[in-house]
């Protein structure tokens, strides 16, 4: 099974990398792909250019075995819809099963994604959450909860056998880091060395990113 971790990555930070690697290890994924979006569907346009976001992702990801940056969303015109991305991955990867790794915060809004119900025909879902954050389950909207009730699996074995459509909730080392906070800190000339890999920190400084 191949793990997919999508995001704006403006910039990529340890709160992305560490949980994704936890999931990869826990589910024994053969590969992990980080997919930066071009124009995000559900938020403001990024501040860094596509080239800068890609460069930072490569600096953060390339050192890990079986991890890569997949550029298909930035190479595609227009808004990045996950349903299109998964369809294109399915075409490329044929018989491999996919799992989309998303944080609980993003999952709570899944029912607003373009053709969201179709996503379950294309991939499995790993929803990561902070240990102790089980209460977030109560915030799942009704139509999404219906899907969760039908699709949730509790064992890694059952999840690993599923081609698509299974949902597993997984506690991970979730760090209290967000790209918004990082951009804010840089603007205020505070250090972000505890939030991003060292090479990304250097890059942000060299490029004078997020200072304006
Ligand atoms: P921003 O602050 O600009 O909204 P972000 O830090 O949330 O950005 P994104 O690129 O929008 O980063 O997030 C992509 C994915 O990463 C989402 O699935 C989100 O849930 C997850 N994610 C972001 N921060 C964390 C974190 N600290 N721990 C675990 N998952 C995270």
Tab-separated table of C-alpha atoms and ligand atoms in Angstrom, residues 5-16 19-20 43 101-107 113 128 130 172-183, ligand 1:
chain	number	residue	atom	x	y	z
A	5	UNK	CA	0.122	12.962	2.205
A	6	UNK	CA	-1.263	16.090	0.560
A	7	UNK	CA	-0.941	19.664	1.732
A	8	UNK	CA	-0.018	23.200	0.907
A	9	UNK	CA	3.377	22.854	2.590
A	10	UNK	CA	3.857	26.607	2.932
A	11	UNK	CA	6.251	25.578	4.454
A	12	UNK	CA	6.574	21.839	5.146
A	13	UNK	CA	7.247	21.311	8.861
A	14	UNK	CA	7.961	18.581	11.406
A	15	UNK	CA	4.233	18.354	12.186
A	16	UNK	CA	3.820	16.970	8.650
A	19	UNK	CA	3.175	11.852	11.807
A	20	UNK	CA	3.518	10.731	8.175
A	43	UNK	CA	-7.894	28.061	1.648
A	101	UNK	CA	-3.191	10.232	5.298
A	102	UNK	CA	-5.002	13.235	6.719
A	103	UNK	CA	-5.146	14.972	10.057
A	104	UNK	CA	-8.384	14.945	12.043
A	105	UNK	CA	-8.786	18.710	11.465
A	106	UNK	CA	-8.816	18.203	7.695
A	107	UNK	CA	-10.978	15.076	7.958
A	113	UNK	CA	-14.307	18.296	-0.717
A	128	UNK	CA	-4.339	10.886	12.395
A	130	UNK	CA	-3.447	13.519	18.875
A	172	UNK	CA	0.415	9.714	16.138
A	173	UNK	CA	3.073	11.964	17.607
A	174	UNK	CA	1.306	15.110	16.641
A	175	UNK	CA	3.348	18.197	17.282
A	176	UNK	CA	1.821	21.534	18.063
A	177	UNK	CA	3.111	23.098	14.857
A	178	UNK	CA	1.323	24.816	12.016
A	179	UNK	CA	2.564	26.521	8.869
A	180	UNK	CA	0.501	29.579	9.809
A	181	UNK	CA	2.380	29.856	13.109
A	182	UNK	CA	5.733	29.368	11.361
A	183	UNK	CA	5.026	32.174	8.870
B	1	LIG	P1	-1.576	26.158	7.597
B	1	LIG	O1	-1.215	26.523	9.004
B	1	LIG	O2	-0.998	27.093	6.561
B	1	LIG	O3	-3.057	25.915	7.419
B	1	LIG	P2	-0.727	23.406	8.017
B	1	LIG	O4	0.428	23.464	8.925
B	1	LIG	O5	-2.054	23.000	8.607
B	1	LIG	O6	-0.856	24.775	7.216
B	1	LIG	P3	-1.138	21.993	5.538
B	1	LIG	O7	-0.141	21.912	4.446
B	1	LIG	O8	-2.350	22.791	5.281
B	1	LIG	O9	-0.318	22.460	6.837
B	1	LIG	O10	-1.586	20.557	6.077
B	1	LIG	C1	-1.638	19.401	5.312
B	1	LIG	C2	-1.966	18.223	6.185
B	1	LIG	O11	-1.093	18.177	7.305
B	1	LIG	C3	-3.387	18.174	6.768
B	1	LIG	O12	-3.872	16.851	6.641
B	1	LIG	C4	-3.193	18.526	8.231
B	1	LIG	O13	-4.159	17.918	9.048
B	1	LIG	C5	-1.806	17.954	8.499
B	1	LIG	N1	-1.092	18.641	9.579
B	1	LIG	C6	-0.740	19.938	9.634
B	1	LIG	N2	-0.095	20.230	10.787
B	1	LIG	C7	-0.049	19.081	11.484
B	1	LIG	C8	0.516	18.715	12.774
B	1	LIG	N3	1.112	19.596	13.564
B	1	LIG	N4	0.391	17.427	13.158
B	1	LIG	C9	-0.223	16.528	12.353
B	1	LIG	N5	-0.760	16.782	11.155
B	1	LIG	C10	-0.682	18.042	10.712
